[in-house]
mmCIF file of C-alpha atoms and ligand atoms in Angstrom:
data_model
loop_
_atom_site.group_PDB
_atom_site.id
_atom_site.type_symbol
_atom_site.label_atom_id
_atom_site.label_comp_id
_atom_site.label_asym_id
_atom_site.label_seq_id
_atom_site.Cartn_x
_atom_site.Cartn_y
_atom_site.Cartn_z
ATOM 1 C CA MET A 1 126.138 126.228 92.107
ATOM 2 C CA LYS A 2 122.881 125.017 93.600
ATOM 3 C CA GLU A 3 121.808 121.588 92.382
ATOM 4 C CA SER A 4 118.925 121.657 89.878
ATOM 5 C CA TYR A 5 116.676 118.684 89.322
ATOM 6 C CA PHE A 6 115.246 119.902 86.025
ATOM 7 C CA VAL A 7 116.412 118.496 82.711
ATOM 8 C CA ASP A 8 119.678 119.930 81.346
ATOM 9 C CA GLU A 9 120.211 121.273 77.813
ATOM 10 C CA ASN A 10 121.330 117.831 76.612
ATOM 11 C CA GLY A 11 118.217 116.052 77.836
ATOM 12 C CA PHE A 12 119.791 114.563 80.963
ATOM 13 C CA TYR A 13 118.883 114.495 84.631
ATOM 14 C CA GLY A 14 122.299 113.796 86.178
ATOM 15 C CA ASP A 15 123.343 110.397 84.819
ATOM 16 C CA PHE A 16 119.854 109.603 83.540
ATOM 17 C CA GLY A 17 117.787 110.429 80.465
ATOM 18 C CA GLY A 18 119.102 111.215 76.990
ATOM 19 C CA ALA A 19 117.692 109.976 73.709
ATOM 20 C CA TYR A 20 118.838 106.519 72.652
ATOM 21 C CA VAL A 21 116.820 105.850 69.532
ATOM 22 C CA PRO A 22 117.369 103.906 66.320
ATOM 23 C CA GLU A 23 118.675 105.897 63.353
ATOM 24 C CA ILE A 24 115.275 105.861 61.635
ATOM 25 C CA LEU A 25 113.624 107.751 64.523
ATOM 26 C CA TYR A 26 116.398 110.283 64.932
ATOM 27 C CA LYS A 27 114.684 112.885 62.785
ATOM 28 C CA CYS A 28 111.288 112.425 64.493
ATOM 29 C CA VAL A 29 112.742 112.843 67.948
ATOM 30 C CA GLU A 30 114.889 115.767 66.820
ATOM 31 C CA ASP A 31 111.868 117.502 65.192
ATOM 32 C CA LEU A 32 109.929 117.042 68.411
ATOM 33 C CA ARG A 33 112.822 118.336 70.502
ATOM 34 C CA LYS A 34 113.045 121.479 68.406
ATOM 35 C CA ALA A 35 109.294 122.044 68.328
ATOM 36 C CA TYR A 36 108.069 121.336 71.832
ATOM 37 C CA LEU A 37 109.192 124.374 73.815
ATOM 38 C CA PRO A 38 108.314 127.051 71.240
ATOM 39 C CA VAL A 39 104.874 125.451 70.786
ATOM 40 C CA ILE A 40 103.943 124.879 74.422
ATOM 41 C CA GLU A 41 105.215 128.292 75.458
ATOM 42 C CA SER A 42 103.189 130.075 72.754
ATOM 43 C CA GLU A 43 100.122 132.062 73.831
ATOM 44 C CA GLU A 44 97.966 130.226 71.301
ATOM 45 C CA PHE A 45 98.844 126.817 72.747
ATOM 46 C CA LYS A 46 98.482 127.960 76.346
ATOM 47 C CA ASN A 47 95.040 129.410 75.677
ATOM 48 C CA GLU A 48 93.763 126.264 73.964
ATOM 49 C CA TYR A 49 95.340 123.927 76.514
ATOM 50 C CA HIS A 50 94.046 125.772 79.557
ATOM 51 C CA ALA A 51 90.558 126.225 78.076
ATOM 52 C CA LEU A 52 90.315 122.472 77.515
ATOM 53 C CA LEU A 53 91.670 121.694 80.973
ATOM 54 C CA ARG A 54 89.009 123.943 82.446
ATOM 55 C CA ASP A 55 85.954 123.133 80.352
ATOM 56 C CA TYR A 56 86.655 119.564 79.246
ATOM 57 C CA VAL A 57 88.787 117.986 81.979
ATOM 58 C CA GLY A 58 87.148 119.911 84.822
ATOM 59 C CA ARG A 59 90.179 121.684 86.286
ATOM 60 C CA PRO A 60 91.273 122.997 88.677
ATOM 61 C CA SER A 61 90.971 119.737 90.572
ATOM 62 C CA PRO A 62 90.060 120.351 94.224
ATOM 63 C CA LEU A 63 92.631 120.432 97.015
ATOM 64 C CA TYR A 64 90.654 118.738 99.745
ATOM 65 C CA PHE A 65 91.446 118.872 103.486
ATOM 66 C CA ALA A 66 91.091 115.284 104.721
ATOM 67 C CA LYS A 67 90.005 115.895 108.292
ATOM 68 C CA ARG A 68 89.733 112.375 109.648
ATOM 69 C CA MET A 69 92.938 111.166 108.021
ATOM 70 C CA SER A 70 94.712 114.299 109.305
ATOM 71 C CA GLU A 71 93.713 113.438 112.856
ATOM 72 C CA LYS A 72 94.803 109.858 112.417
ATOM 73 C CA TYR A 73 98.254 110.711 111.027
ATOM 74 C CA GLY A 74 98.848 113.804 113.171
ATOM 75 C CA CYS A 75 99.349 116.296 110.345
ATOM 76 C CA GLN A 76 97.396 118.618 108.047
ATOM 77 C CA LEU A 77 96.643 116.306 105.127
ATOM 78 C CA TYR A 78 95.382 117.713 101.832
ATOM 79 C CA LEU A 79 94.401 115.495 98.907
ATOM 80 C CA LYS A 80 94.974 116.713 95.353
ATOM 81 C CA ARG A 81 91.996 115.190 93.575
ATOM 82 C CA GLU A 82 93.220 114.083 90.137
ATOM 83 C CA ASP A 83 90.658 111.271 90.439
ATOM 84 C CA LEU A 84 87.975 113.845 89.636
ATOM 85 C CA ASN A 85 89.324 114.618 86.165
ATOM 86 C CA HIS A 86 87.414 113.513 83.067
ATOM 87 C CA THR A 87 88.362 109.836 82.395
ATOM 88 C CA GLY A 88 89.270 109.408 86.061
ATOM 89 C CA ALA A 89 92.979 110.093 86.370
ATOM 90 C CA HIS A 90 95.788 112.583 85.773
ATOM 91 C CA LYS A 91 96.668 111.028 82.395
ATOM 92 C CA ILE A 92 94.379 113.339 80.428
ATOM 93 C CA ASN A 93 96.380 116.461 81.417
ATOM 94 C CA ASN A 94 99.175 115.046 79.299
ATOM 95 C CA THR A 95 97.202 113.628 76.361
ATOM 96 C CA ILE A 96 95.384 116.942 75.820
ATOM 97 C CA GLY A 97 98.715 118.755 75.664
ATOM 98 C CA GLN A 98 100.396 116.239 73.377
ATOM 99 C CA ILE A 99 97.543 116.042 70.890
ATOM 100 C CA LEU A 100 97.543 119.841 70.554
ATOM 101 C CA LEU A 101 101.291 119.651 69.932
ATOM 102 C CA ALA A 102 100.785 116.855 67.364
ATOM 103 C CA ARG A 103 98.310 119.001 65.451
ATOM 104 C CA LYS A 104 100.635 121.988 65.484
ATOM 105 C CA MET A 105 103.345 119.723 64.041
ATOM 106 C CA GLY A 106 101.005 118.647 61.235
ATOM 107 C CA LYS A 107 100.728 114.992 62.279
ATOM 108 C CA THR A 108 97.596 113.074 61.319
ATOM 109 C CA ARG A 109 97.924 109.736 63.065
ATOM 110 C CA ILE A 110 98.278 109.080 66.808
ATOM 111 C CA ILE A 111 99.774 106.010 68.455
ATOM 112 C CA ALA A 112 100.190 105.189 72.144
ATOM 113 C CA GLU A 113 101.132 102.360 74.468
ATOM 114 C CA THR A 114 99.067 101.415 77.487
ATOM 115 C CA GLY A 115 99.295 99.033 80.428
ATOM 116 C CA ALA A 116 96.191 99.193 82.582
ATOM 117 C CA GLY A 117 94.455 100.999 79.743
ATOM 118 C CA GLN A 118 94.200 104.381 81.494
ATOM 119 C CA HIS A 119 96.602 106.122 79.124
ATOM 120 C CA GLY A 120 94.973 104.329 76.194
ATOM 121 C CA VAL A 121 91.563 105.628 77.229
ATOM 122 C CA ALA A 122 92.904 109.163 77.794
ATOM 123 C CA THR A 123 94.527 109.081 74.336
ATOM 124 C CA ALA A 124 91.476 107.621 72.575
ATOM 125 C CA THR A 125 89.363 110.295 74.287
ATOM 126 C CA VAL A 126 91.363 113.244 72.972
ATOM 127 C CA CYS A 127 91.573 111.614 69.520
ATOM 128 C CA ALA A 128 87.775 111.431 69.422
ATOM 129 C CA LEU A 129 87.660 115.058 70.550
ATOM 130 C CA MET A 130 90.101 116.190 67.846
ATOM 131 C CA ASN A 131 88.885 113.756 65.178
ATOM 132 C CA MET A 132 92.255 112.036 64.745
ATOM 133 C CA GLU A 133 93.134 108.468 63.832
ATOM 134 C CA CYS A 134 94.180 106.511 66.918
ATOM 135 C CA GLU A 135 95.967 103.174 67.372
ATOM 136 C CA ILE A 136 96.781 101.772 70.802
ATOM 137 C CA PHE A 137 99.336 99.074 71.608
ATOM 138 C CA MET A 138 98.534 96.939 74.614
ATOM 139 C CA GLY A 139 100.011 93.643 75.823
ATOM 140 C CA LYS A 140 97.690 90.711 75.240
ATOM 141 C CA THR A 141 97.774 89.828 78.944
ATOM 142 C CA ASP A 142 96.599 93.354 79.780
ATOM 143 C CA VAL A 143 93.942 93.276 77.048
ATOM 144 C CA GLU A 144 92.476 90.252 78.812
ATOM 145 C CA ARG A 145 92.689 91.565 82.393
ATOM 146 C CA GLN A 146 91.630 95.167 81.626
ATOM 147 C CA HIS A 147 88.742 94.386 79.349
ATOM 148 C CA THR A 148 86.510 97.340 80.257
ATOM 149 C CA ASN A 149 89.189 99.841 79.272
ATOM 150 C CA VAL A 150 89.686 98.013 75.960
ATOM 151 C CA GLU A 151 85.970 98.349 75.265
ATOM 152 C CA ARG A 152 86.078 102.035 76.198
ATOM 153 C CA MET A 153 88.934 102.648 73.744
ATOM 154 C CA ARG A 154 87.074 100.802 70.979
ATOM 155 C CA MET A 155 83.887 102.708 71.689
ATOM 156 C CA LEU A 156 85.897 105.937 71.412
ATOM 157 C CA GLY A 157 86.978 104.844 67.927
ATOM 158 C CA ALA A 158 90.529 103.645 68.608
ATOM 159 C CA LYS A 159 92.056 100.533 67.114
ATOM 160 C CA VAL A 160 93.555 98.362 69.875
ATOM 161 C CA HIS A 161 96.468 96.082 68.928
ATOM 162 C CA PRO A 162 97.072 93.207 71.372
ATOM 163 C CA VAL A 163 100.855 92.718 71.610
ATOM 164 C CA THR A 164 102.017 89.101 71.807
ATOM 165 C CA THR A 165 105.782 89.518 72.239
ATOM 166 C CA GLY A 166 107.661 89.074 75.541
ATOM 167 C CA ASN A 167 105.512 88.973 78.653
ATOM 168 C CA MET A 168 102.690 90.644 76.738
ATOM 169 C CA THR A 169 102.478 93.572 79.175
ATOM 170 C CA LEU A 170 103.288 97.304 79.257
ATOM 171 C CA SER A 171 106.981 97.060 78.477
ATOM 172 C CA ASP A 172 106.246 95.011 75.340
ATOM 173 C CA ALA A 173 103.505 97.444 74.319
ATOM 174 C CA CYS A 174 106.064 100.304 74.492
ATOM 175 C CA SER A 175 108.496 98.366 72.296
ATOM 176 C CA GLU A 176 105.737 97.673 69.782
ATOM 177 C CA ALA A 177 104.641 101.323 69.684
ATOM 178 C CA ILE A 178 108.256 102.360 69.007
ATOM 179 C CA ARG A 179 108.408 99.753 66.221
ATOM 180 C CA ASP A 180 105.238 101.168 64.658
ATOM 181 C CA TRP A 181 106.670 104.674 64.903
ATOM 182 C CA CYS A 182 109.791 103.506 63.019
ATOM 183 C CA CYS A 183 107.498 102.381 60.168
ATOM 184 C CA HIS A 184 105.495 105.634 60.006
ATOM 185 C CA PRO A 185 107.896 108.366 61.108
ATOM 186 C CA SER A 186 106.498 111.208 58.993
ATOM 187 C CA ASP A 187 102.736 111.245 59.667
ATOM 188 C CA THR A 188 102.601 109.676 63.145
ATOM 189 C CA PHE A 189 102.825 111.281 66.577
ATOM 190 C CA TYR A 190 103.597 108.969 69.486
ATOM 191 C CA ILE A 191 101.782 110.159 72.638
ATOM 192 C CA VAL A 192 103.940 108.783 75.450
ATOM 193 C CA GLY A 193 101.992 108.231 78.674
ATOM 194 C CA SER A 194 104.551 108.889 81.378
ATOM 195 C CA THR A 195 107.820 110.695 82.130
ATOM 196 C CA MET A 196 109.800 108.140 80.161
ATOM 197 C CA GLY A 197 111.057 107.553 76.636
ATOM 198 C CA PRO A 198 113.745 109.524 74.796
ATOM 199 C CA HIS A 199 114.290 113.241 75.493
ATOM 200 C CA PRO A 200 112.223 115.438 75.182
ATOM 201 C CA TYR A 201 109.375 113.150 76.323
ATOM 202 C CA PRO A 202 110.178 113.060 80.059
ATOM 203 C CA ASP A 203 110.379 116.869 80.147
ATOM 204 C CA LEU A 204 107.351 117.306 77.872
ATOM 205 C CA VAL A 205 105.174 115.025 80.004
ATOM 206 C CA ALA A 206 106.408 116.624 83.251
ATOM 207 C CA ARG A 207 105.493 120.066 81.901
ATOM 208 C CA MET A 208 102.029 118.899 80.827
ATOM 209 C CA GLN A 209 101.430 117.431 84.287
ATOM 210 C CA SER A 210 102.936 120.438 86.066
ATOM 211 C CA VAL A 211 99.482 122.018 86.113
ATOM 212 C CA ILE A 212 99.025 119.888 89.254
ATOM 213 C CA SER A 213 101.685 121.730 91.295
ATOM 214 C CA GLU A 214 100.797 125.058 89.685
ATOM 215 C CA GLU A 215 97.342 124.667 91.213
ATOM 216 C CA ILE A 216 98.657 123.309 94.528
ATOM 217 C CA LYS A 217 100.614 126.567 94.946
ATOM 218 C CA TRP A 218 97.662 128.934 94.822
ATOM 219 C CA GLN A 219 95.290 126.505 96.486
ATOM 220 C CA LEU A 220 97.636 126.178 99.478
ATOM 221 C CA GLN A 221 98.057 129.948 99.596
ATOM 222 C CA GLU A 222 94.281 130.251 99.890
ATOM 223 C CA LYS A 223 93.851 127.452 102.410
ATOM 224 C CA VAL A 224 96.876 127.656 104.713
ATOM 225 C CA GLY A 225 98.320 131.086 103.940
ATOM 226 C CA ARG A 226 101.579 129.895 102.392
ATOM 227 C CA ASN A 227 102.151 128.512 98.925
ATOM 228 C CA TYR A 228 104.274 125.482 99.779
ATOM 229 C CA PRO A 229 103.714 122.324 101.840
ATOM 230 C CA ASP A 230 106.164 120.555 104.138
ATOM 231 C CA TYR A 231 105.654 117.275 102.308
ATOM 232 C CA LEU A 232 104.489 116.181 98.882
ATOM 233 C CA VAL A 233 103.465 112.540 98.515
ATOM 234 C CA ALA A 234 102.716 110.658 95.280
ATOM 235 C CA CYS A 235 102.947 107.199 93.766
ATOM 236 C CA VAL A 236 105.450 106.532 91.018
ATOM 237 C CA GLY A 237 105.204 104.152 88.081
ATOM 238 C CA GLY A 238 106.849 105.852 85.116
ATOM 239 C CA GLY A 239 106.619 109.009 87.208
ATOM 240 C CA SER A 240 104.178 111.424 85.573
ATOM 241 C CA ASN A 241 101.710 112.195 88.382
ATOM 242 C CA ALA A 242 104.635 112.479 90.789
ATOM 243 C CA ALA A 243 106.513 114.782 88.377
ATOM 244 C CA GLY A 244 103.426 116.986 88.045
ATOM 245 C CA THR A 245 102.956 117.084 91.812
ATOM 246 C CA VAL A 246 106.527 118.181 92.550
ATOM 247 C CA TYR A 247 107.313 120.234 89.430
ATOM 248 C CA HIS A 248 107.033 123.753 90.853
ATOM 249 C CA TYR A 249 108.785 122.679 94.063
ATOM 250 C CA LEU A 250 111.591 120.677 92.487
ATOM 251 C CA ASP A 251 114.386 123.029 93.527
ATOM 252 C CA ASP A 252 112.628 124.276 96.692
ATOM 253 C CA GLU A 253 114.367 122.415 99.514
ATOM 254 C CA ARG A 254 111.776 123.509 102.083
ATOM 255 C CA VAL A 255 109.495 120.914 100.513
ATOM 256 C CA LYS A 256 110.248 117.254 101.214
ATOM 257 C CA ILE A 257 109.323 114.828 98.459
ATOM 258 C CA VAL A 258 108.086 111.349 99.360
ATOM 259 C CA LEU A 259 107.308 108.794 96.674
ATOM 260 C CA ALA A 260 105.783 105.337 96.751
ATOM 261 C CA GLU A 261 106.790 102.693 94.246
ATOM 262 C CA ALA A 262 105.182 99.277 93.942
ATOM 263 C CA GLY A 263 106.830 96.664 96.149
ATOM 264 C CA GLY A 264 104.578 93.839 94.908
ATOM 265 C CA HIS A 265 105.164 90.890 97.250
ATOM 266 C CA GLY A 266 108.244 92.660 98.660
ATOM 267 C CA VAL A 267 111.451 94.326 97.405
ATOM 268 C CA ASP A 268 113.465 91.236 98.371
ATOM 269 C CA THR A 269 111.314 88.839 96.356
ATOM 270 C CA ASP A 270 111.169 88.104 92.620
ATOM 271 C CA TYR A 271 107.657 89.563 92.547
ATOM 272 C CA THR A 272 108.240 93.293 92.704
ATOM 273 C CA ALA A 273 108.102 96.470 90.622
ATOM 274 C CA ALA A 274 110.260 98.500 93.038
ATOM 275 C CA THR A 275 112.570 99.762 90.322
ATOM 276 C CA ILE A 276 114.275 102.479 92.357
ATOM 277 C CA HIS A 277 115.152 99.964 95.079
ATOM 278 C CA ARG A 278 116.036 97.110 92.775
ATOM 279 C CA GLY A 279 117.047 98.656 89.450
ATOM 280 C CA THR A 280 120.499 99.279 88.026
ATOM 281 C CA LEU A 281 121.621 101.715 85.342
ATOM 282 C CA GLY A 282 120.432 100.632 81.928
ATOM 283 C CA ILE A 283 118.728 101.821 78.757
ATOM 284 C CA LEU A 284 115.079 101.067 78.185
ATOM 285 C CA HIS A 285 112.717 102.590 75.617
ATOM 286 C CA GLY A 286 115.147 105.266 74.552
ATOM 287 C CA SER A 287 116.299 106.535 77.930
ATOM 288 C CA LYS A 288 118.973 105.840 80.540
ATOM 289 C CA MET A 289 117.263 104.945 83.775
ATOM 290 C CA LEU A 290 117.161 102.496 86.645
ATOM 291 C CA VAL A 291 115.937 99.240 85.182
ATOM 292 C CA MET A 292 115.242 95.865 86.735
ATOM 293 C CA GLN A 293 117.530 93.608 84.752
ATOM 294 C CA THR A 294 119.651 90.482 85.025
ATOM 295 C CA PRO A 295 123.443 90.915 85.376
ATOM 296 C CA ASP A 296 123.754 90.393 81.604
ATOM 297 C CA GLY A 297 121.173 93.075 80.818
ATOM 298 C CA GLN A 298 117.988 91.110 80.152
ATOM 299 C CA ILE A 299 114.965 93.132 81.279
ATOM 300 C CA GLU A 300 113.170 91.460 84.189
ATOM 301 C CA GLU A 301 109.410 91.276 84.449
ATOM 302 C CA ALA A 302 107.837 93.665 86.952
ATOM 303 C CA PHE A 303 105.206 92.397 89.339
ATOM 304 C CA THR A 304 102.575 94.326 91.312
ATOM 305 C CA ILE A 305 98.863 94.146 91.978
ATOM 306 C CA SER A 306 98.612 97.559 90.327
ATOM 307 C CA ALA A 307 98.604 97.434 86.520
ATOM 308 C CA GLY A 308 99.477 101.147 86.282
ATOM 309 C CA LEU A 309 102.742 100.695 88.206
ATOM 310 C CA ASP A 310 103.738 97.476 86.418
ATOM 311 C CA TYR A 311 106.859 98.660 84.570
ATOM 312 C CA PRO A 312 110.468 97.488 85.016
ATOM 313 C CA GLY A 313 111.893 101.025 84.648
ATOM 314 C CA VAL A 314 111.236 104.484 86.090
ATOM 315 C CA GLY A 315 111.582 107.893 84.463
ATOM 316 C CA PRO A 316 114.996 109.623 84.525
ATOM 317 C CA MET A 317 113.858 112.630 86.591
ATOM 318 C CA HIS A 318 112.903 110.308 89.448
ATOM 319 C CA CYS A 319 116.064 108.211 89.160
ATOM 320 C CA ASN A 320 118.157 111.339 89.577
ATOM 321 C CA MET A 321 116.098 112.731 92.473
ATOM 322 C CA ALA A 322 116.274 109.399 94.294
ATOM 323 C CA VAL A 323 120.027 108.800 93.923
ATOM 324 C CA LYS A 324 120.795 112.407 94.978
ATOM 325 C CA GLY A 325 118.521 112.166 98.015
ATOM 326 C CA ARG A 326 116.069 114.844 96.827
ATOM 327 C CA SER A 327 113.238 112.346 97.192
ATOM 328 C CA LYS A 328 112.611 109.658 99.768
ATOM 329 C CA VAL A 329 111.209 106.575 98.055
ATOM 330 C CA PHE A 330 109.271 103.874 99.901
ATOM 331 C CA ALA A 331 108.418 100.496 98.402
ATOM 332 C CA VAL A 332 104.796 99.752 99.247
ATOM 333 C CA ASN A 333 103.694 96.130 99.039
ATOM 334 C CA ASP A 334 100.417 94.905 97.533
ATOM 335 C CA ASP A 335 98.771 94.193 100.887
ATOM 336 C CA GLU A 336 99.757 97.597 102.312
ATOM 337 C CA ALA A 337 98.246 99.304 99.266
ATOM 338 C CA ILE A 338 95.009 97.328 99.521
ATOM 339 C CA TYR A 339 94.719 98.241 103.194
ATOM 340 C CA ALA A 340 95.377 101.923 102.481
ATOM 341 C CA GLY A 341 92.763 101.887 99.717
ATOM 342 C CA TYR A 342 90.154 100.636 102.170
ATOM 343 C CA GLU A 343 91.291 103.143 104.770
ATOM 344 C CA LEU A 344 90.833 106.146 102.477
ATOM 345 C CA THR A 345 87.506 104.746 101.326
ATOM 346 C CA ARG A 346 86.153 104.297 104.841
ATOM 347 C CA MET A 347 87.622 107.431 106.391
ATOM 348 C CA GLU A 348 87.044 109.972 103.617
ATOM 349 C CA GLY A 349 84.575 108.312 101.256
ATOM 350 C CA ILE A 350 87.059 108.291 98.396
ATOM 351 C CA ILE A 351 87.831 105.024 96.583
ATOM 352 C CA PRO A 352 91.310 105.587 95.144
ATOM 353 C CA ALA A 353 92.931 103.826 92.189
ATOM 354 C CA ILE A 354 95.096 101.038 93.538
ATOM 355 C CA GLU A 355 98.110 103.003 92.207
ATOM 356 C CA SER A 356 97.146 106.028 94.317
ATOM 357 C CA ALA A 357 96.572 103.748 97.322
ATOM 358 C CA HIS A 358 100.333 103.116 97.282
ATOM 359 C CA ALA A 359 100.858 106.823 98.037
ATOM 360 C CA VAL A 360 98.317 106.685 100.870
ATOM 361 C CA ALA A 361 100.167 103.696 102.344
ATOM 362 C CA ALA A 362 103.383 105.728 102.480
ATOM 363 C CA LEU A 363 101.814 107.878 105.242
ATOM 364 C CA LYS A 364 102.179 104.949 107.641
ATOM 365 C CA LYS A 365 105.911 104.867 107.036
ATOM 366 C CA MET A 366 106.382 108.557 107.902
ATOM 367 C CA SER A 367 106.251 110.588 111.092
ATOM 368 C CA PHE A 368 104.828 114.089 111.248
ATOM 369 C CA LYS A 369 104.557 117.125 113.487
ATOM 370 C CA LYS A 370 101.014 118.319 114.104
ATOM 371 C CA ASP A 371 101.397 121.458 111.954
ATOM 372 C CA ASP A 372 103.069 119.779 109.008
ATOM 373 C CA VAL A 373 101.217 120.480 105.790
ATOM 374 C CA VAL A 374 101.134 117.360 103.629
ATOM 375 C CA VAL A 375 99.781 117.269 100.082
ATOM 376 C CA LEU A 376 99.104 113.799 98.678
ATOM 377 C CA THR A 377 98.070 113.326 95.065
ATOM 378 C CA VAL A 378 95.213 110.915 94.460
ATOM 379 C CA SER A 379 96.225 110.132 90.879
ATOM 380 C CA GLY A 380 93.034 108.330 89.898
ATOM 381 C CA ARG A 381 89.713 106.914 90.977
ATOM 382 C CA GLY A 382 89.273 103.300 91.992
ATOM 383 C CA ASP A 383 86.235 102.212 89.989
ATOM 384 C CA LYS A 384 88.458 100.081 87.765
ATOM 385 C CA ASP A 385 89.893 98.344 90.862
ATOM 386 C CA VAL A 386 86.781 97.480 92.846
ATOM 387 C CA GLU A 387 87.059 93.813 91.922
ATOM 388 C CA THR A 388 90.715 93.722 93.007
ATOM 389 C CA TYR A 389 89.845 95.376 96.316
ATOM 390 C CA LEU A 390 87.018 92.929 96.969
ATOM 391 C CA ASN A 391 89.121 89.896 96.002
ATOM 392 C CA ASN A 392 91.687 91.012 98.586
ATOM 393 C CA LYS A 393 89.377 92.271 101.315
ATOM 394 C CA ASP A 394 90.957 89.911 103.875
ATOM 395 C CA LYS A 395 93.921 92.335 103.889
ATOM 396 C CA ALA A 396 91.741 95.054 105.395
ATOM 397 C CA LEU A 397 89.414 93.079 107.633
ATOM 398 C CA GLU A 398 89.366 95.636 110.413
ATOM 399 C CA TYR A 399 87.463 97.937 108.094
ATOM 400 C CA GLY A 400 84.477 95.739 108.584
ATOM 401 C CA LYS A 401 82.619 92.795 107.320
ATOM 402 C CA PHE A 402 81.618 92.900 103.702
HETATM 403 C C1 PLP B 1 99.087 105.351 84.997
HETATM 404 C C2 PLP B 1 98.750 105.645 86.396
HETATM 405 C C3 PLP B 1 99.742 105.800 87.397
HETATM 406 C C4 PLP B 1 101.200 105.570 87.138
HETATM 407 O O1 PLP B 1 101.790 106.384 86.190
HETATM 408 P P1 PLP B 1 102.713 107.625 86.540
HETATM 409 O O2 PLP B 1 103.232 108.039 85.217
HETATM 410 O O3 PLP B 1 103.798 107.129 87.457
HETATM 411 O O4 PLP B 1 101.875 108.653 87.188
HETATM 412 C C5 PLP B 1 99.351 106.151 88.663
HETATM 413 N N1 PLP B 1 98.050 106.324 88.973
HETATM 414 C C6 PLP B 1 97.068 106.170 88.058
HETATM 415 C C7 PLP B 1 95.663 106.379 88.476
HETATM 416 C C8 PLP B 1 97.382 105.835 86.744
HETATM 417 O O5 PLP B 1 96.405 105.682 85.845
#
């Protein structure tokens, strides 16, 4: 039988995935598992979801032919512009879907974890829209270094809880959100921000983000006369923008999948978030995945210049694709990402999120034929990262004097 990279009926992607949750959450996760497909496949849900994506988020996002970059890399490069969505990234595709699901399930209180604050802002935004109570868990370190996003969440009416356990970053925020969920299992819906967490979350989030590849299909048909590219390129943190980008091409072997994870200072150093290169099989936040851990199973801290990729694990769908060779994963170091961010800015007039710049940097590690059609997802806009770019401008000096 032909290999499938979608989730199986038990919630696994090969050896990865599953639902490893404490007894007290079993019912919550089971209720969600039973509810999610009937709800999201209903006409009522689809109508509401797609109307909001169109009128509120601003979809479809453009598929833009990047002429100068195409010439430079010797291919036909198209950018999928998730940076143009309301709130500035792909995250809102997922939070809109999950909050509609939460309402259908009769939940009244929303919680979420956030690292850089992008998922927190996207969650607080839809909670304001739907008039729902919203509490966000965020590591204290991130609260300090992502202050603007914290203020945005507060302005939107969310309560932000600084988390002071562990390294006080994303991984600790996830643990704290799960702890809160254990205390309020009946009224609370946990909006998970990426293709991680216990089944059905990875599949749920992938489906909510799959609007990206659904659009790529008809947009390519219009622009190049066939509905599939030769290459898809995306960055991967937990894996949601990448999952959305590849979803409708997952089992289509004509399409090569190239992903960029955060190398930090380098995969061979202690300062890295390259989980697919460095991780080993483990369980983190309810799911079996590749995790950066010590030989005795202590979770190691991830390190990267990009707050949105700063997580010691990676979603089960991507673990499975990588170990089976369905995807080719490059580790992109901080300086390569900075350089690529400047390059896209100067060549196309698009300042990408530093996360998305990792995907752009992967182009340098690939070789193309002139006619190859390449679709690269720009997962978010770079306004939040301007200071980081400027503080590191020496890494892209050839793009001029500042
Ligand atoms: C959160 C974020 C990411 C990383 O998350 P994924 O789930 O891997 O997509 C990438 N880009 C941007 C702009 C983000 O906000």
